[in-house]
PDB file of C-alpha atoms in Angstrom:
ATOM      1  CA  MET A  21       0.453   0.207   0.140  1.00 40.00           C
ATOM      2  CA  PRO A  22       1.782   3.680  -0.652  1.00 42.00           C
ATOM      3  CA  MET A  23       0.464   4.779   2.854  1.00 42.00           C
ATOM      4  CA  ARG A  24       2.311   1.960   4.194  1.00 41.00           C
ATOM      5  CA  ARG A  25       5.735   2.837   2.012  1.00 41.00           C
ATOM      6  CA  LEU A  26       5.247   6.597   3.536  1.00 39.00           C
ATOM      7  CA  LEU A  27       5.251   5.679   7.273  1.00 43.00           C
ATOM      8  CA  ILE A  28       8.140   3.292   6.785  1.00 43.00           C
ATOM      9  CA  PRO A  29      10.519   5.479   6.859  1.00 42.00           C
ATOM     10  CA  ALA A  30       8.831   7.938   9.312  1.00 43.00           C
ATOM     11  CA  LEU A  31       8.335   4.549  11.868  1.00 45.00           C
ATOM     12  CA  CYS A  32      11.973   3.702  11.370  1.00 44.00           C
ATOM     13  CA  LEU A  33      12.961   7.175  12.690  1.00 42.00           C
ATOM     14  CA  ALA A  34      10.117   7.458  15.478  1.00 42.00           C
ATOM     15  CA  GLY A  35      12.194   4.115  16.281  1.00 42.00           C
ATOM     16  CA  LEU A  36      15.542   5.519  16.134  1.00 37.00           C
ATOM     17  CA  THR A  37      16.548   2.793  13.640  1.00 33.00           C
ATOM     18  CA  ALA A  38      20.062   3.208  11.866  1.00 33.00           C
ATOM     19  CA  ALA A  39      18.485   4.022   8.436  1.00 36.00           C
ATOM     20  CA  CYS A  40      15.774   3.775   6.482  1.00 41.00           C
ATOM     21  CA  ASP A  41      14.941   4.276   3.125  1.00 41.00           C
ATOM     22  CA  GLY A  42      11.265   5.537   1.650  1.00 41.00           C
ATOM     23  CA  ASP A  43       9.961   6.983  -2.030  1.00 40.00           C
ATOM     24  CA  SER A  44      12.873   8.992  -2.757  1.00 32.00           C
ATOM     25  CA  VAL A  45      15.245   9.981   0.851  1.00 33.00           C
ATOM     26  CA  ARG A  46      17.256   8.175   2.923  1.00 32.00           C
ATOM     27  CA  ILE A  47      16.329  10.281   6.738  1.00 33.00           C
ATOM     28  CA  SER A  48      18.612   8.539   9.518  1.00 34.00           C
ATOM     29  CA  SER A  49      18.776   9.370  13.238  1.00 37.00           C
ATOM     30  CA  THR A  50      20.726   9.322  16.369  1.00 39.00           C
ATOM     31  CA  HIS A  51      19.952   9.347  20.123  1.00 42.00           C
ATOM     32  CA  THR A  52      21.512  12.330  21.875  1.00 42.00           C
ATOM     33  CA  GLU A  53      22.148  10.917  25.630  1.00 45.00           C
ATOM     34  CA  ASP A  54      21.885  13.494  28.230  1.00 49.00           C
ATOM     35  CA  PRO A  55      23.210  16.771  27.993  1.00 45.00           C
ATOM     36  CA  GLU A  56      24.399  17.550  31.060  1.00 48.00           C
ATOM     37  CA  ALA A  57      26.328  14.461  30.931  1.00 50.00           C
ATOM     38  CA  LYS A  58      28.938  15.456  27.948  1.00 57.00           C
ATOM     39  CA  GLY A  59      30.255  18.576  30.220  1.00 69.00           C
ATOM     40  CA  ALA A  60      29.801  22.146  29.679  1.00 87.00           C
ATOM     41  CA  LEU A  61      30.972  23.452  26.309  1.00 95.00           C
ATOM     42  CA  LYS A  62      33.717  25.689  26.299  1.00 94.00           C
ATOM     43  CA  VAL A  63      33.818  29.498  25.041  1.00 95.00           C
ATOM     44  CA  VAL A  64      35.826  30.069  22.292  1.00 93.00           C
ATOM     45  CA  GLU A  65      37.348  33.121  20.937  1.00 92.00           C
ATOM     46  CA  THR A  66      39.587  31.515  18.269  1.00 93.00           C
ATOM     47  CA  LEU A  67      39.273  28.579  16.303  1.00 95.00           C
ATOM     48  CA  GLN A  68      41.221  25.449  15.830  1.00 94.00           C
ATOM     49  CA  CYS A  69      41.526  24.520  12.226  1.00 95.00           C
ATOM     50  CA  PRO A  70      43.582  21.484  11.746  1.00 95.00           C
ATOM     51  CA  GLN A  71      45.193  20.937   8.614  1.00 96.00           C
ATOM     52  CA  SER A  72      42.921  17.523   8.765  1.00 96.00           C
ATOM     53  CA  MET A  73      40.157  15.605   9.697  1.00 97.00           C
ATOM     54  CA  GLY A  74      38.720  12.381   8.510  1.00 96.00           C
ATOM     55  CA  SER A  75      37.863  12.530   4.685  1.00 95.00           C
ATOM     56  CA  LEU A  76      38.397  16.913   5.088  1.00 96.00           C
ATOM     57  CA  THR A  77      41.520  18.691   3.963  1.00 96.00           C
ATOM     58  CA  ARG A  78      42.101  22.673   5.233  1.00 96.00           C
ATOM     59  CA  LYS A  79      42.122  25.028   2.393  1.00 95.00           C
ATOM     60  CA  GLY A  80      43.854  27.665   3.035  1.00 90.00           C
ATOM     61  CA  SER A  81      44.541  29.782   6.396  1.00 85.00           C
ATOM     62  CA  ALA A  82      41.437  30.606   9.182  1.00 78.00           C
ATOM     63  CA  THR A  83      40.482  33.948   7.374  1.00 82.00           C
ATOM     64  CA  SER A  84      38.834  36.766   9.076  1.00 73.00           C
ATOM     65  CA  GLU A  85      40.435  36.641  13.051  1.00 81.00           C
ATOM     66  CA  GLY A  86      40.423  32.889  12.956  1.00 84.00           C
ATOM     67  CA  THR A  87      36.485  33.050  12.504  1.00 93.00           C
ATOM     68  CA  VAL A  88      36.206  31.025   9.506  1.00 95.00           C
ATOM     69  CA  CYS A  89      38.294  27.985   8.129  1.00 95.00           C
ATOM     70  CA  THR A  90      36.830  25.924   4.857  1.00 96.00           C
ATOM     71  CA  TYR A  91      37.936  22.139   4.038  1.00 97.00           C
ATOM     72  CA  ALA A  92      37.710  20.132   1.078  1.00 97.00           C
ATOM     73  CA  GLY A  93      35.967  16.783   1.512  1.00 95.00           C
ATOM     74  CA  PRO A  94      35.110  14.480  -1.397  1.00 93.00           C
ATOM     75  CA  ARG A  95      33.420  14.453  -4.305  1.00 91.00           C
ATOM     76  CA  GLY A  96      34.090  18.167  -3.877  1.00 94.00           C
ATOM     77  CA  ALA A  97      31.908  18.214  -0.393  1.00 96.00           C
ATOM     78  CA  GLU A  98      32.964  22.005   0.960  1.00 97.00           C
ATOM     79  CA  VAL A  99      32.733  22.711   4.815  1.00 97.00           C
ATOM     80  CA  SER A 100      33.362  26.057   6.318  1.00 97.00           C
ATOM     81  CA  LEU A 101      33.918  26.410   9.739  1.00 97.00           C
ATOM     82  CA  HIS A 102      32.179  29.518  12.001  1.00 97.00           C
ATOM     83  CA  LEU A 103      32.991  31.123  15.101  1.00 97.00           C
ATOM     84  CA  VAL A 104      29.685  33.193  15.688  1.00 97.00           C
ATOM     85  CA  LYS A 105      29.158  35.689  18.758  1.00 95.00           C
ATOM     86  CA  LEU A 106      25.549  36.156  19.516  1.00 94.00           C
ATOM     87  CA  ASN A 107      25.653  39.935  20.576  1.00 91.00           C
ATOM     88  CA  GLY A 108      23.083  39.640  21.987  1.00 90.00           C
ATOM     89  CA  GLY A 109      21.027  37.650  20.121  1.00 92.00           C
ATOM     90  CA  SER A 110      19.284  34.472  19.694  1.00 94.00           C
ATOM     91  CA  PRO A 111      20.948  31.453  18.200  1.00 96.00           C
ATOM     92  CA  ALA A 112      17.556  30.755  16.778  1.00 94.00           C
ATOM     93  CA  ASP A 113      18.709  33.985  14.744  1.00 95.00           C
ATOM     94  CA  VAL A 114      21.931  32.841  14.382  1.00 96.00           C
ATOM     95  CA  LEU A 115      20.626  29.285  12.598  1.00 97.00           C
ATOM     96  CA  LYS A 116      18.043  30.345  11.046  1.00 96.00           C
ATOM     97  CA  ALA A 117      20.428  32.904   9.159  1.00 96.00           C
ATOM     98  CA  PHE A 118      22.912  29.735   8.062  1.00 97.00           C
ATOM     99  CA  GLU A 119      19.573  28.084   7.088  1.00 97.00           C
ATOM    100  CA  ASP A 120      18.628  30.638   4.246  1.00 97.00           C
ATOM    101  CA  ARG A 121      22.386  30.796   2.952  1.00 97.00           C
ATOM    102  CA  LEU A 122      22.065  27.183   2.929  1.00 97.00           C
ATOM    103  CA  GLY A 123      19.153  26.221   1.322  1.00 97.00           C
ATOM    104  CA  ALA A 124      19.725  28.898  -1.860  1.00 97.00           C
ATOM    105  CA  ALA A 125      22.379  25.794  -2.524  1.00 97.00           C
ATOM    106  CA  LEU A 126      18.733  23.690  -3.199  1.00 96.00           C
ATOM    107  CA  PRO A 127      16.388  25.827  -3.829  1.00 96.00           C
ATOM    108  CA  GLN A 128      13.854  22.936  -5.290  1.00 95.00           C
ATOM    109  CA  ALA A 129      14.231  21.384  -2.131  1.00 93.00           C
ATOM    110  CA  VAL A 130      12.484  24.440  -0.794  1.00 95.00           C
ATOM    111  CA  ALA A 131      10.059  25.521  -2.327  1.00 94.00           C
ATOM    112  CA  GLN A 132       8.623  21.799  -2.984  1.00 91.00           C
ATOM    113  CA  LEU A 133       8.881  21.521   1.033  1.00 89.00           C
ATOM    114  CA  LYS A 134       6.936  25.293   1.411  1.00 91.00           C
ATOM    115  CA  ALA A 135       4.581  24.082  -1.218  1.00 89.00           C
ATOM    116  CA  SER A 136       3.463  21.330   0.834  1.00 82.00           C
ATOM    117  CA  ALA A 137       3.588  22.880   4.667  1.00 81.00           C
ATOM    118  CA  GLU A 138       1.266  25.606   2.892  1.00 86.00           C
ATOM    119  CA  ALA A 139      -1.175  22.980   1.750  1.00 80.00           C
ATOM    120  CA  ASP A 140      -0.995  21.502   4.292  1.00 71.00           C
ATOM    121  CA  ALA A 141      -2.253  24.970   6.077  1.00 77.00           C
ATOM    122  CA  THR A 142      -4.549  25.006   3.311  1.00 81.00           C
ATOM    123  CA  ALA A 143      -6.239  22.361   4.258  1.00 71.00           C
ATOM    124  CA  ALA A 144      -6.579  22.016   7.794  1.00 67.00           C
ATOM    125  CA  ALA A 145      -7.866  25.396   7.422  1.00 75.00           C
ATOM    126  CA  ALA A 146     -10.500  24.440   5.717  1.00 74.00           C
ATOM    127  CA  GLY A 147     -11.564  20.860   7.025  1.00 61.00           C
ATOM    128  CA  GLU A 148     -12.587  17.867   5.558  1.00 52.00           C
ATOM    129  CA  GLY A 149     -16.009  15.756   5.472  1.00 45.00           C
ATOM    130  CA  GLN A 150     -15.692  11.986   6.232  1.00 44.00           C
ATOM    131  CA  PRO A 151     -17.117  10.081   3.643  1.00 49.00           C
ATOM    132  CA  ALA A 152     -20.173   7.679   4.152  1.00 53.00           C
ATOM    133  CA  GLY A 153     -19.505   4.207   4.688  1.00 57.00           C
ATOM    134  CA  GLU A 154     -19.799   1.115   7.238  1.00 63.00           C
ATOM    135  CA  ARG A 155     -18.985   1.488  10.148  1.00 64.00           C
ATOM    136  CA  THR A 156     -16.769  -1.098  12.593  1.00 56.00           C
ATOM    137  CA  SER A 157     -15.917  -0.574  16.161  1.00 56.00           C
ATOM    138  CA  VAL A 158     -13.529  -3.021  17.887  1.00 52.00           C
ATOM    139  CA  GLN A 159     -13.048  -2.312  22.570  1.00 53.00           C
ATOM    140  CA  ALA A 160     -11.270  -4.474  24.343  1.00 52.00           C
ATOM    141  CA  PRO A 161      -9.490  -3.652  27.887  1.00 52.00           C
ATOM    142  CA  GLY A 162      -6.766  -1.421  26.009  1.00 54.00           C
ATOM    143  CA  VAL A 163      -7.776  -1.603  22.824  1.00 55.00           C
ATOM    144  CA  ASP A 164     -10.714   0.741  20.998  1.00 61.00           C
ATOM    145  CA  ILE A 165     -10.738   0.454  17.023  1.00 57.00           C
ATOM    146  CA  LYS A 166     -12.923   2.302  15.143  1.00 63.00           C
ATOM    147  CA  THR A 167     -13.665   2.742  11.532  1.00 63.00           C
ATOM    148  CA  GLU A 168     -16.354   4.618   8.891  1.00 71.00           C
ATOM    149  CA  GLY A 169     -15.788   3.921   5.358  1.00 65.00           C
ATOM    150  CA  ASP A 170     -12.369   5.131   4.494  1.00 64.00           C
ATOM    151  CA  ASP A 171     -11.670   6.275   7.815  1.00 72.00           C
ATOM    152  CA  ALA A 172     -10.305   4.342  10.745  1.00 66.00           C
ATOM    153  CA  THR A 173      -9.016   5.199  14.395  1.00 70.00           C
ATOM    154  CA  VAL A 174      -6.115   2.621  16.594  1.00 61.00           C
ATOM    155  CA  ARG A 175      -5.828   3.367  20.079  1.00 65.00           C
ATOM    156  CA  MET A 176      -3.745   1.126  22.268  1.00 54.00           C
ATOM    157  CA  PRO A 177      -1.135   2.276  24.613  1.00 60.00           C
ATOM    158  CA  GLY A 178       1.674   3.585  23.193  1.00 57.00           C
ATOM    159  CA  LEU A 179       0.033   3.934  20.062  1.00 56.00           C
ATOM    160  CA  HIS A 180      -2.406   6.123  18.235  1.00 58.00           C
ATOM    161  CA  ILE A 181      -3.395   6.220  14.777  1.00 61.00           C
ATOM    162  CA  GLU A 182      -5.975   7.836  12.651  1.00 68.00           C
ATOM    163  CA  SER A 183      -7.042   7.553   9.129  1.00 66.00           C
ATOM    164  CA  LYS A 184      -9.006   9.587   6.620  1.00 69.00           C
ATOM    165  CA  GLY A 185      -8.869   8.497   3.267  1.00 64.00           C
ATOM    166  CA  ASP A 186      -5.179   9.196   1.813  1.00 62.00           C
ATOM    167  CA  ASP A 187      -3.932  10.377   5.085  1.00 66.00           C
ATOM    168  CA  ALA A 188      -2.896   8.945   8.046  1.00 60.00           C
ATOM    169  CA  SER A 189      -1.765  10.567  11.648  1.00 62.00           C
ATOM    170  CA  VAL A 190       0.597   8.217  13.917  1.00 59.00           C
ATOM    171  CA  ARG A 191       1.239   9.174  17.047  1.00 61.00           C
ATOM    172  CA  ILE A 192       4.458   6.809  19.049  1.00 52.00           C
ATOM    173  CA  GLY A 193       5.253   7.443  22.386  1.00 54.00           C
ATOM    174  CA  GLY A 194       6.730  11.251  21.958  1.00 57.00           C
ATOM    175  CA  PHE A 195       6.639  11.351  17.884  1.00 55.00           C
ATOM    176  CA  ARG A 196       4.025  12.306  15.916  1.00 59.00           C
ATOM    177  CA  ILE A 197       4.025  10.957  12.476  1.00 58.00           C
ATOM    178  CA  ASP A 198       1.146  12.836   9.520  1.00 58.00           C
ATOM    179  CA  ALA A 199       1.481  11.028   5.871  1.00 55.00           C
ATOM    180  CA  SER A 200      -0.459  11.474   2.920  1.00 59.00           C
ATOM    181  CA  ASP A 201      -0.599   9.138  -0.409  1.00 55.00           C
ATOM    182  CA  SER A 202      -1.983  11.712  -2.446  1.00 54.00           C
ATOM    183  CA  GLY A 203       1.211  14.011  -2.114  1.00 55.00           C
ATOM    184  CA  ASP A 204       4.377  11.408  -1.043  1.00 58.00           C
ATOM    185  CA  ARG A 205       4.459  13.679   2.435  1.00 55.00           C
ATOM    186  CA  VAL A 206       6.216  12.133   5.782  1.00 55.00           C
ATOM    187  CA  ASN A 207       6.054  14.811   8.737  1.00 59.00           C
ATOM    188  CA  VAL A 208       7.679  13.905  11.911  1.00 56.00           C
ATOM    189  CA  GLU A 209       7.782  16.074  15.192  1.00 58.00           C
ATOM    190  CA  GLY A 210       9.075  14.327  19.027  1.00 60.00           C
ATOM    191  CA  ALA A 211      11.760  13.985  20.905  1.00 56.00           C
ATOM    192  CA  ALA A 212      14.016  11.196  21.083  1.00 54.00           C
ATOM    193  CA  GLY A 213      15.703  11.153  24.981  1.00 57.00           C
ATOM    194  CA  GLU A 214      17.274  14.844  24.984  1.00 62.00           C
ATOM    195  CA  ASP A 215      16.395  16.141  21.481  1.00 73.00           C
ATOM    196  CA  ASN A 216      13.801  17.471  19.576  1.00 80.00           C
ATOM    197  CA  VAL A 217      13.098  16.064  16.352  1.00 76.00           C
ATOM    198  CA  SER A 218      11.213  17.804  13.761  1.00 76.00           C
ATOM    199  CA  VAL A 219      11.152  15.485   9.671  1.00 74.00           C
ATOM    200  CA  GLN A 220       9.415  17.111   6.901  1.00 78.00           C
ATOM    201  CA  ALA A 221       9.291  14.702   3.304  1.00 76.00           C
ATOM    202  CA  ASN A 222       7.986  15.092   0.549  1.00 80.00           C
ATOM    203  CA  GLN A 223       8.481  13.367  -2.679  1.00 81.00           C
ATOM    204  CA  ASP A 224      11.997  14.499  -3.727  1.00 86.00           C
ATOM    205  CA  ALA A 225      13.197  16.430  -0.766  1.00 86.00           C
ATOM    206  CA  ALA A 226      13.614  16.277   3.011  1.00 85.00           C
ATOM    207  CA  GLU A 227      14.200  18.461   6.077  1.00 86.00           C
ATOM    208  CA  ILE A 228      15.668  16.748   9.118  1.00 84.00           C
ATOM    209  CA  ARG A 229      16.535  18.734  12.176  1.00 87.00           C
ATOM    210  CA  THR A 230      17.280  17.970  15.412  1.00 86.00           C
ATOM    211  CA  SER A 231      18.032  20.029  18.747  1.00 90.00           C
ATOM    212  CA  ALA A 232      18.326  19.746  22.452  1.00 90.00           C
ATOM    213  CA  SER A 233      16.930  20.822  25.503  1.00 86.00           C
ATOM    214  CA  GLY A 234      18.447  23.423  27.512  1.00 88.00           C
ATOM    215  CA  GLY A 235      20.540  26.952  27.462  1.00 91.00           C
ATOM    216  CA  ALA A 236      23.623  25.899  25.612  1.00 95.00           C
ATOM    217  CA  THR A 237      23.218  24.902  21.759  1.00 96.00           C
ATOM    218  CA  ARG A 238      22.997  21.508  19.980  1.00 96.00           C
ATOM    219  CA  ALA A 239      21.536  21.551  16.871  1.00 95.00           C
ATOM    220  CA  ASN A 240      22.352  19.872  13.286  1.00 92.00           C
ATOM    221  CA  TRP A 241      19.991  20.736  10.056  1.00 93.00           C
ATOM    222  CA  ILE A 242      19.956  19.062   6.924  1.00 90.00           C
ATOM    223  CA  LEU A 243      18.154  19.885   3.901  1.00 92.00           C
ATOM    224  CA  THR A 244      18.503  17.281   0.845  1.00 89.00           C
ATOM    225  CA  ASP A 245      16.947  16.783  -2.503  1.00 92.00           C
ATOM    226  CA  ASN A 246      16.946  13.131  -4.873  1.00 90.00           C
ATOM    227  CA  ARG A 247      17.388  15.879  -7.472  1.00 92.00           C
ATOM    228  CA  PRO A 248      20.947  17.533  -8.142  1.00 93.00           C
ATOM    229  CA  SER A 249      20.984  21.160  -8.187  1.00 94.00           C
ATOM    230  CA  GLU A 250      22.699  22.472 -11.073  1.00 94.00           C
ATOM    231  CA  ALA A 251      25.926  22.995  -8.921  1.00 94.00           C
ATOM    232  CA  GLY A 252      25.188  18.980  -8.226  1.00 95.00           C
ATOM    233  CA  TRP A 253      24.398  19.588  -4.589  1.00 96.00           C
ATOM    234  CA  ARG A 254      22.289  16.680  -2.917  1.00 94.00           C
ATOM    235  CA  LEU A 255      22.822  17.856   0.560  1.00 94.00           C
ATOM    236  CA  VAL A 256      23.480  20.420   2.744  1.00 96.00           C
ATOM    237  CA  GLY A 257      23.245  21.368   6.460  1.00 95.00           C
ATOM    238  CA  TYR A 258      25.152  22.426   9.091  1.00 97.00           C
ATOM    239  CA  GLU A 259      26.113  21.184  13.301  1.00 97.00           C
ATOM    240  CA  ALA A 260      26.313  23.820  15.771  1.00 97.00           C
ATOM    241  CA  ARG A 261      27.281  24.260  19.372  1.00 97.00           C
ATOM    242  CA  GLY A 262      28.138  26.607  21.621  1.00 97.00           C
ATOM    243  CA  PRO A 263      27.498  27.067  25.723  1.00 96.00           C
ATOM    244  CA  ALA A 264      24.548  29.668  26.828  1.00 93.00           C
ATOM    245  CA  GLY A 265      25.742  33.463  25.657  1.00 92.00           C
ATOM    246  CA  GLY A 266      27.095  32.432  22.946  1.00 94.00           C
ATOM    247  CA  PRO A 267      29.966  32.046  21.199  1.00 96.00           C
ATOM    248  CA  ILE A 268      28.372  29.539  18.977  1.00 97.00           C
ATOM    249  CA  VAL A 269      30.623  26.758  16.421  1.00 98.00           C
ATOM    250  CA  VAL A 270      28.757  25.941  13.327  1.00 98.00           C
ATOM    251  CA  ALA A 271      30.214  23.784  10.584  1.00 98.00           C
ATOM    252  CA  THR A 272      28.200  23.755   7.087  1.00 98.00           C
ATOM    253  CA  VAL A 273      28.053  21.132   4.806  1.00 97.00           C
ATOM    254  CA  ARG A 274      26.912  20.881   1.239  1.00 97.00           C
ATOM    255  CA  SER A 275      27.253  17.510  -0.921  1.00 95.00           C
ATOM    256  CA  ARG A 276      26.754  15.886  -3.907  1.00 93.00           C
ATOM    257  CA  ASP A 277      25.605  13.234  -2.052  1.00 87.00           C
ATOM    258  CA  ARG A 278      22.008  12.604  -0.172  1.00 78.00           C
ATOM    259  CA  ASN A 279      23.938  10.301   2.776  1.00 74.00           C
ATOM    260  CA  ARG A 280      25.261  12.411   5.736  1.00 68.00           C
ATOM    261  CA  GLY A 281      27.935   9.856   5.306  1.00 76.00           C
ATOM    262  CA  SER A 282      31.725  10.718   6.582  1.00 89.00           C
ATOM    263  CA  VAL A 283      31.375  14.679   5.667  1.00 94.00           C
ATOM    264  CA  PHE A 284      28.839  15.270   8.087  1.00 92.00           C
ATOM    265  CA  GLU A 285      30.177  12.923  10.725  1.00 93.00           C
ATOM    266  CA  ASP A 286      34.138  14.930  10.126  1.00 96.00           C
ATOM    267  CA  ALA A 287      32.340  18.151  10.343  1.00 96.00           C
ATOM    268  CA  LYS A 288      30.756  16.912  13.182  1.00 95.00           C
ATOM    269  CA  ASP A 289      34.360  16.413  14.552  1.00 97.00           C
ATOM    270  CA  LEU A 290      35.745  19.640  14.107  1.00 97.00           C
ATOM    271  CA  VAL A 291      32.740  21.143  15.453  1.00 97.00           C
ATOM    272  CA  ALA A 292      33.610  18.862  19.415  1.00 97.00           C
ATOM    273  CA  LEU A 293      37.329  19.876  18.453  1.00 97.00           C
ATOM    274  CA  ASN A 294      36.567  23.068  19.305  1.00 96.00           C
ATOM    275  CA  VAL A 295      33.505  23.890  21.571  1.00 97.00           C
ATOM    276  CA  GLY A 296      33.474  20.461  23.371  1.00 95.00           C
ATOM    277  CA  GLU A 297      30.237  17.242  23.270  1.00 88.00           C
TER     278      GLU A 297
END
């Protein structure tokens, strides 16, 4: 069933499996331990930019008084390491600016996800009538199942599923998963341990975002597209960490491979080298 194909990657994410393949994107998630257990993040004044880090090789020396370093990776991947002072601003505003700049490398993905979100909002505002049809009801201790035509509601301990025509909503633990056959869409919202996780996937494009609770900044963001941009990019993203009040260290990634792979992991290692886990 098409709905099943859409829900599989989302359910795998909710279960925090290593990796799951959907119709057009690969989505993976890792569980983050309690941020406090990793210790306080360091206040950084100048970046540490080693000549190499895993698959990455530094290009030239640090620029802008030690606040920017650039690296080259396999297949033309690009990584930039930034030291950003907040100057009274919020980490969210700083990271949004990075997202806007990186998203410009994948304009089709940005447009596709935006159109999907606007369509969802319009549909939610308009509301949809429920089709008439046969009704069934099953009730037992801890189990409540009701169906009417193409609609169904399933409630069990830790699991809540609602299906209306082509659309389905699933709640598992702290996750909410919305999927649609008509638009090949999967949205995931929820929390895994100390991480807040959000995934929006529509046909060829996907956006994955995680952020840790607490005053410190521990966040990453990835935008992927099955269709290469004019420059050949298929994945952009960042890893960001920093103490409350900043500065924050941000590693940005542009890759021609849709999978995170070694480039993103090496970028994370650069951030950890500077500010800690």
